[in-house]
Coordinates of C-alpha atoms in Angstrom, one line a residue:
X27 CA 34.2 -7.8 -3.8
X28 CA 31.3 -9.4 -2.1
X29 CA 30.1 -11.9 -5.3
X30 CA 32.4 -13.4 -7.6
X31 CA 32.2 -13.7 -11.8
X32 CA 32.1 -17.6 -11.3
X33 CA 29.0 -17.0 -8.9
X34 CA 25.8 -18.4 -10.1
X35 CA 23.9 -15.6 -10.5
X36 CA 20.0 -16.0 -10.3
X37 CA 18.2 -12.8 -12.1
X38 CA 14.1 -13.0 -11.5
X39 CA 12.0 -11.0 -13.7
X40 CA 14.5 -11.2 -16.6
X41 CA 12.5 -9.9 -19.1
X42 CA 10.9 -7.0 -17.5
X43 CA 12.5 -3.6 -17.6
X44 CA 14.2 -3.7 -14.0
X45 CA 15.3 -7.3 -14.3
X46 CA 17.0 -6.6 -17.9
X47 CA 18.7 -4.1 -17.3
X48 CA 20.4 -5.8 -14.0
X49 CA 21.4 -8.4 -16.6
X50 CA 22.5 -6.4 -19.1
X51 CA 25.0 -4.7 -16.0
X52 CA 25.8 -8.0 -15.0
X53 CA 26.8 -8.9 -18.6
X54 CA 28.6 -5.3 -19.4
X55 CA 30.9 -6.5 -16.1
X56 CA 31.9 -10.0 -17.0
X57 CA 29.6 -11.6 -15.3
X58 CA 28.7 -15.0 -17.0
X59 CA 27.2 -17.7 -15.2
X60 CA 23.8 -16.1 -15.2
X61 CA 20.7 -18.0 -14.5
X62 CA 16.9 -17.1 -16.6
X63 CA 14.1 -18.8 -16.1
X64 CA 10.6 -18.3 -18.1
X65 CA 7.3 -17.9 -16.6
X66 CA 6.1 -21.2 -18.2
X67 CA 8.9 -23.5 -16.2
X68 CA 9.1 -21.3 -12.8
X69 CA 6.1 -19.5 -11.4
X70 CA 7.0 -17.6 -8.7
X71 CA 3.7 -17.7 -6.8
X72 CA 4.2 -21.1 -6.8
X73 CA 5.4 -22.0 -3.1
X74 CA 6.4 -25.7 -4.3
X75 CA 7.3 -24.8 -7.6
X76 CA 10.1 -22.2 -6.3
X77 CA 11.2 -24.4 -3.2
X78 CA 12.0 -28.0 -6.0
X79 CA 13.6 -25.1 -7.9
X80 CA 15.5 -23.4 -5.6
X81 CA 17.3 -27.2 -4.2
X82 CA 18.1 -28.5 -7.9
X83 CA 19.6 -25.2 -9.5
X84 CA 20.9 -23.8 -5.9
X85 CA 22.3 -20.7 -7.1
X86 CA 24.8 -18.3 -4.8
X87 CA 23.2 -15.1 -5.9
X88 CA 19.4 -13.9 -6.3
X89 CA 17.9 -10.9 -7.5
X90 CA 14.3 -10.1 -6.9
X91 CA 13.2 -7.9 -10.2
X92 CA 10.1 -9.9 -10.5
X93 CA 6.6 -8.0 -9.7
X94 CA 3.3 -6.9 -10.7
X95 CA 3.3 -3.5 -11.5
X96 CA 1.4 -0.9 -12.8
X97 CA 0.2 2.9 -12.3
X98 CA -2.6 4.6 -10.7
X99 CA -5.4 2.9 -12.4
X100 CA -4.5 -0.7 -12.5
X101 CA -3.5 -0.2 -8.1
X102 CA -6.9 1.6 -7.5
X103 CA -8.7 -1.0 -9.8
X104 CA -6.8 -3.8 -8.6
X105 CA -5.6 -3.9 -4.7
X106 CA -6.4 -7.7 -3.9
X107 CA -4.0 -8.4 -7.2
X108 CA -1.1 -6.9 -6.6
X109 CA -0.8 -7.2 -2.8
X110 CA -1.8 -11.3 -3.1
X111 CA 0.4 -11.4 -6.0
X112 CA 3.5 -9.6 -4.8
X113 CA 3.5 -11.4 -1.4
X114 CA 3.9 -14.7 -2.6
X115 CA 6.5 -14.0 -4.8
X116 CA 8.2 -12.1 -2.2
X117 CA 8.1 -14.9 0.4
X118 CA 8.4 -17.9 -2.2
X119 CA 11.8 -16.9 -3.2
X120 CA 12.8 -14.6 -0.4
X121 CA 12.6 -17.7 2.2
X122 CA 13.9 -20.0 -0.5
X123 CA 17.0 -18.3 -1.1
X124 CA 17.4 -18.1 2.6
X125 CA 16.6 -22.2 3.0
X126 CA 19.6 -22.8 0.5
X127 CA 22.1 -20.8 1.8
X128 CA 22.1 -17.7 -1.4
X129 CA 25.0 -16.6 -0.6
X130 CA 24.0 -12.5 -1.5
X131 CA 20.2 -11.8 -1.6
X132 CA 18.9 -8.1 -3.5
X133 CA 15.2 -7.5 -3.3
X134 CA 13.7 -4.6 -5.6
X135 CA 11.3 -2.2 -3.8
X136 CA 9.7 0.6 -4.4
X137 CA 9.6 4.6 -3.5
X138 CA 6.3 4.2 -2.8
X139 CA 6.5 2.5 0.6
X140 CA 7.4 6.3 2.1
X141 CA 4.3 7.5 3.5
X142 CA 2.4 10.4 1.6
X143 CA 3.4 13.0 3.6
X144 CA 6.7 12.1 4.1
X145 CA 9.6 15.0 4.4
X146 CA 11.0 15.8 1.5
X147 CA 13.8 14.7 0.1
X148 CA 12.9 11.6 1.5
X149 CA 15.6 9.3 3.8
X150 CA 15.7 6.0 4.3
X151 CA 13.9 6.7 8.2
X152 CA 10.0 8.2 6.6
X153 CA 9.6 4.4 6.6
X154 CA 6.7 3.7 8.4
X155 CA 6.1 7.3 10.3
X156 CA 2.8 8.2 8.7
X157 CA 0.1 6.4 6.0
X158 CA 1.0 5.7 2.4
X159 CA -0.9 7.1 -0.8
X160 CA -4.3 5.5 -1.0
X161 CA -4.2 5.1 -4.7
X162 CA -1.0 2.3 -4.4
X163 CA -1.2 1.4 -0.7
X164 CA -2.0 -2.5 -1.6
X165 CA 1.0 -2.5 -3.5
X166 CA 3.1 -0.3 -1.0
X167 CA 2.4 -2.9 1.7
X168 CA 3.6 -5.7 -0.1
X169 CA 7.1 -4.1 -1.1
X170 CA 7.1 -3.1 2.8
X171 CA 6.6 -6.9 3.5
X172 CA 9.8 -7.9 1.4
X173 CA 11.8 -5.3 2.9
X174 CA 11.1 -6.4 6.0
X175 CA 11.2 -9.8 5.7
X176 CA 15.0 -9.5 4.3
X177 CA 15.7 -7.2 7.5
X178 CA 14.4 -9.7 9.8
X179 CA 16.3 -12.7 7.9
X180 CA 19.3 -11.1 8.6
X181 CA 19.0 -10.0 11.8
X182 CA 17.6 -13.4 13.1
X183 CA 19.2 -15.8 10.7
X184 CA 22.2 -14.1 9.4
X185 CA 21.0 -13.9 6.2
X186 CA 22.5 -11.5 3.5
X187 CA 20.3 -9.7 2.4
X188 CA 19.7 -6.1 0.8
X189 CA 17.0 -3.8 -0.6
X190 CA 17.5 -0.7 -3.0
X191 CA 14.2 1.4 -3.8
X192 CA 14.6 3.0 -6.7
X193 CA 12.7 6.0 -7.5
X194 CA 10.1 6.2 -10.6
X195 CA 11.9 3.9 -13.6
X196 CA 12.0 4.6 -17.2
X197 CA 14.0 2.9 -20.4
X198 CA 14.1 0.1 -22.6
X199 CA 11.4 -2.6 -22.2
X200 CA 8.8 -0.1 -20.2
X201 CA 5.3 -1.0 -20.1
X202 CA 3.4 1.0 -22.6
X203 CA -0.5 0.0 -21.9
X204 CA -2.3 2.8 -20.8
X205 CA -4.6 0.7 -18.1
X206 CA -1.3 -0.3 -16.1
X207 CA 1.7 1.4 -17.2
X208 CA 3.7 4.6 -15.1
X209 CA 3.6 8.0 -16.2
X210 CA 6.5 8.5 -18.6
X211 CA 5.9 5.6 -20.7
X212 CA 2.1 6.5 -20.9
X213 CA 2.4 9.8 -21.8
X214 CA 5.3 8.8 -24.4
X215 CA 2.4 6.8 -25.8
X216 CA -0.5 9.2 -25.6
X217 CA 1.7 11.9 -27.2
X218 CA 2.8 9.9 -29.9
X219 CA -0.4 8.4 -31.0
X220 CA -1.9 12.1 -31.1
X221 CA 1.2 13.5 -33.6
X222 CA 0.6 10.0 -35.8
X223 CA -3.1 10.9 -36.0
X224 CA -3.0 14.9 -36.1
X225 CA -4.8 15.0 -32.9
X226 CA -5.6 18.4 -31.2
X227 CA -5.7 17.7 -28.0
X228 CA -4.1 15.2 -25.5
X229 CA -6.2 14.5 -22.1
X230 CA -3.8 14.1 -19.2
X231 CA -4.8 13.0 -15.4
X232 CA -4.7 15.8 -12.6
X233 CA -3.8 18.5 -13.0
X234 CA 0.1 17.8 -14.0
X235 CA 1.1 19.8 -10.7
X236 CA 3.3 16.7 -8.7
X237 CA 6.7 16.2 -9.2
X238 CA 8.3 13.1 -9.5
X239 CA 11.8 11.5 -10.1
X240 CA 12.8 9.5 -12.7
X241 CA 16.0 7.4 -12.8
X242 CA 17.0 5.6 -16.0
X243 CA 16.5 2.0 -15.7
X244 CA 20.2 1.3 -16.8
X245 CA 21.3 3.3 -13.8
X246 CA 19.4 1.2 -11.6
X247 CA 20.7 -1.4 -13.0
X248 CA 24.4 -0.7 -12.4
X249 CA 23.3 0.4 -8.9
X250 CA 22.0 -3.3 -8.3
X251 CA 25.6 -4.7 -9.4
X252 CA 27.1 -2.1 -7.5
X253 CA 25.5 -3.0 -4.2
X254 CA 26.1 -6.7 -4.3
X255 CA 29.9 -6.7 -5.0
X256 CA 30.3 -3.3 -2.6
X257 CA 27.8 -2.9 0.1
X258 CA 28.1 -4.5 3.3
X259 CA 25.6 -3.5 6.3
X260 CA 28.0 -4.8 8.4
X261 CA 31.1 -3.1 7.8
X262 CA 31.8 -0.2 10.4
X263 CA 31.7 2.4 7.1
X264 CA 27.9 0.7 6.3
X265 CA 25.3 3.6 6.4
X266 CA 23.0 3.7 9.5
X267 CA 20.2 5.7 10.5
X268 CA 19.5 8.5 13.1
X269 CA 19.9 6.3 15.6
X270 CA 23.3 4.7 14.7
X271 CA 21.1 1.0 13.7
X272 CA 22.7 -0.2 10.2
X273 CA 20.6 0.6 6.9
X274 CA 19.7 -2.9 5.2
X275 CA 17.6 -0.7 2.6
X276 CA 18.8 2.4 0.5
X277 CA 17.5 4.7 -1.7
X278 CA 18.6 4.9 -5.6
X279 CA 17.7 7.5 -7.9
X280 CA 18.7 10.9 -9.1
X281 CA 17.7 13.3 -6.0
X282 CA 16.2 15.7 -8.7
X283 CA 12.3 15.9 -9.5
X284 CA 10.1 17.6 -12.3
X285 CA 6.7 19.0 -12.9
X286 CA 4.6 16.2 -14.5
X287 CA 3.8 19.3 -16.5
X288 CA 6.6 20.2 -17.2
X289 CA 7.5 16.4 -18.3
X290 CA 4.6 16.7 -20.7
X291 CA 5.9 19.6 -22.6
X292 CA 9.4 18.0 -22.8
X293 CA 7.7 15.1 -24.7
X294 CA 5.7 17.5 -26.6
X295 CA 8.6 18.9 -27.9
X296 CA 10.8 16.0 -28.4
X297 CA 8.0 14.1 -30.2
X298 CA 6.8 16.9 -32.3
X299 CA 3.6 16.7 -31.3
X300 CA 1.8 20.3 -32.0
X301 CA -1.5 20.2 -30.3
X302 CA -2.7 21.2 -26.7
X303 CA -2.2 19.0 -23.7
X304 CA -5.2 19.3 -21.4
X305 CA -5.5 18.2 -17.7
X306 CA -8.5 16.3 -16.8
X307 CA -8.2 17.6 -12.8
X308 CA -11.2 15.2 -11.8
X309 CA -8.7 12.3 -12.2
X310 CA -6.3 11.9 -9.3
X311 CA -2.7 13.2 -9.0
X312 CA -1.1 11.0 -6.4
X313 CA 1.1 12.3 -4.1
X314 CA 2.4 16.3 -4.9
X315 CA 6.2 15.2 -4.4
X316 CA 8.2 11.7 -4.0
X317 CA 11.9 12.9 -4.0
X318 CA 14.6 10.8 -2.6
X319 CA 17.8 11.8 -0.9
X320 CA 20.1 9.5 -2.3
X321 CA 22.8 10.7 -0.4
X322 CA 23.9 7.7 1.3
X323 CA 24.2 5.2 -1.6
X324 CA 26.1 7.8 -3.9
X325 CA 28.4 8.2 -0.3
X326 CA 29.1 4.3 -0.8
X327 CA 30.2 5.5 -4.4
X328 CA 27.6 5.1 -7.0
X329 CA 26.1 8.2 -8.8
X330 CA 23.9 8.1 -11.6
X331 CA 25.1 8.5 -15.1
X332 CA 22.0 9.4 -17.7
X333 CA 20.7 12.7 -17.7
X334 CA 16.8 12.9 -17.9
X335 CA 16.9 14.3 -21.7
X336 CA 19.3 12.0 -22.8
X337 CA 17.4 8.8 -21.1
X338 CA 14.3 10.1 -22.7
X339 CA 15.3 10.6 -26.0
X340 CA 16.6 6.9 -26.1
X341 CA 13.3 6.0 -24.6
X342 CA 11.1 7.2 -27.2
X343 CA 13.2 5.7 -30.1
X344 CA 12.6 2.2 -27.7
X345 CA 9.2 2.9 -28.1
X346 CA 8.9 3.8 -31.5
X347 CA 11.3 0.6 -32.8
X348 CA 9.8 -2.0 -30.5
X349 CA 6.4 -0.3 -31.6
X350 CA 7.2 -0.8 -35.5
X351 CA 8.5 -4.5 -34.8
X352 CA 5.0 -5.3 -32.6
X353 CA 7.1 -6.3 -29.6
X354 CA 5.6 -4.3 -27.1
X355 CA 1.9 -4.7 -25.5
X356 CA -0.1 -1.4 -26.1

């Protein structure tokens, strides 16, 4: 393997969704010198902060989890936010690690660097052929930034580093607030709070036509292990693209879509919620399709697990318990 169980492991973002359940894959494998850090010791947009950090606690392995995130509203609302935001924690703890010698580097992006009219499913090449979604672009570019900044690090410096871009995420420890939070985890909300208040209607954005992808964030997670202690660009069996140049960024996910409309009614169903969904089309739908062909990672030997009922039934009884314990912002 590529990492070791006495490596010092260095998880950011720990408490989010992505960075949780990388932990809790980490943990599920043995894995026990693993190093947390809270917001209120460590900011990662700190350049100073993360660079003391980095040379006292010098760990051998980091994993970028840590973001801003959010959905269609909070990126239209907020671009200045969450490109500023997402570049210096990028660069902060990208270069850092590189400056004390990580010895195996795994940055978190996004499928929404692909451009908009990307061909579908979507390889690892749409990179950078054609312009991203407008609604998430400031976002987009940032994650773009990261993976290229781990690409260059290796090539120039020799740097091991990797990227996975996981398709649309769901599971335990979603974001639930309806001004920043992704499509599955708002409409578990919106649906729910209609059945607990005999509402008759729910109002949806667009016009529930786009497909997406969703992976279940434990997947992801055993994904993330699976590339650090197997994946090597530069082994000869390493994927590489059209033009024989190794791959330093992969795609994870499931390699199936569904209708957001589709979606809907499924949570309609499993909720019990009785009344109408309607589709407020003069709200914007995003782009029609983002599905990824996972092909190469699941030739390296990972395949995902959770199938989408199953991951979305265990979803909505996370919502519902960390809603009852008031441990979850809404």
């Amino acid at each position: 393997m590529l990492i070791e169980r006495s490596d010092k492991i260095f998880i950011t973002g720990h408490k989010g969704m992505v960075g949780s359940s990388i932990m809790r894959s980490f943990i599920k494998k043995g894995y026990e010198n693993i190093i947390t850090v809270d917001r209120s010791e460590l900011d990662l947009t700190d350049e100073k902060n993360v660079r003391d950090w980095f040379k006292v606690n010098k760990p051998d392995v980091v994993i970028l989890a840590a973001a801003k995130v959010g959905g269609i509203m909070a990126n239209s609302k907020f671009p200045v936010e969450f490109m500023l935001e997402n570049l210096r924690i990028q660069n902060n703890v990208i270069y850092s690690s590189y400056l004390n010698k990580v010895k195996r580097f795994l940055f978190l992006g996004s499928s929404c660097i692909y451009p908009k009219s990307a061909k579908q499913p979507i390889r690892e090449e749409e990179l950078l052929q054609a312009p991203l979604e407008k609604t998430n672009e400031a976002y987009a570019l940032a994650k773009i930034s990261g993976i290229k900044l781990v690409e260059y690090l290796r090539k120039e410096k020799e740097f091991d580093g990797i990227s996975l871009m996981p398709t649309n995420l769901y599971g335990k420890n979603d974001n639930y607030t309806l001004n920043e939070s992704h499509v599955l985890p708002a409409l578990i909300r919106k649906i729910y709070e209609a059945k607990e208040k005999n509402l008759s209607f729910v109002e949806c954005w667009g016009t529930g036509k786009p497909l997406r992808e969703f992976l279940y964030v434990d997947d992801l997670g055993d994904a993330a292990v699976f590339a650090l202690e197997t994946w090597d660009p530069k082994e000869k069996k390493s994927p590489t693209d059209d033009n024989g140049n190794k791959l330093t960024y992969l795609n994870v996910g499931t390699g199936k879509d569904i209708s957001i409309f589709e979606l809907s009614n499924m949570l309609k169903e499993m909720i019990g919620f009785t009344g109408e969904i309607k589709w407020n089309t003069k709200k914007p739908d995003g782009t029609y399709k983002k599905q990824l062909d996972v092909s190469r990672i699941m030739k390296l030997g990972w395949d995902p697990k959770v199938k989408l009922k199953d991951g979305i039934k265990k979803t909505i009884q996370f919502f519902i318990d960390e809603r009852n314990n008031n441990s979850i912002r809404i």
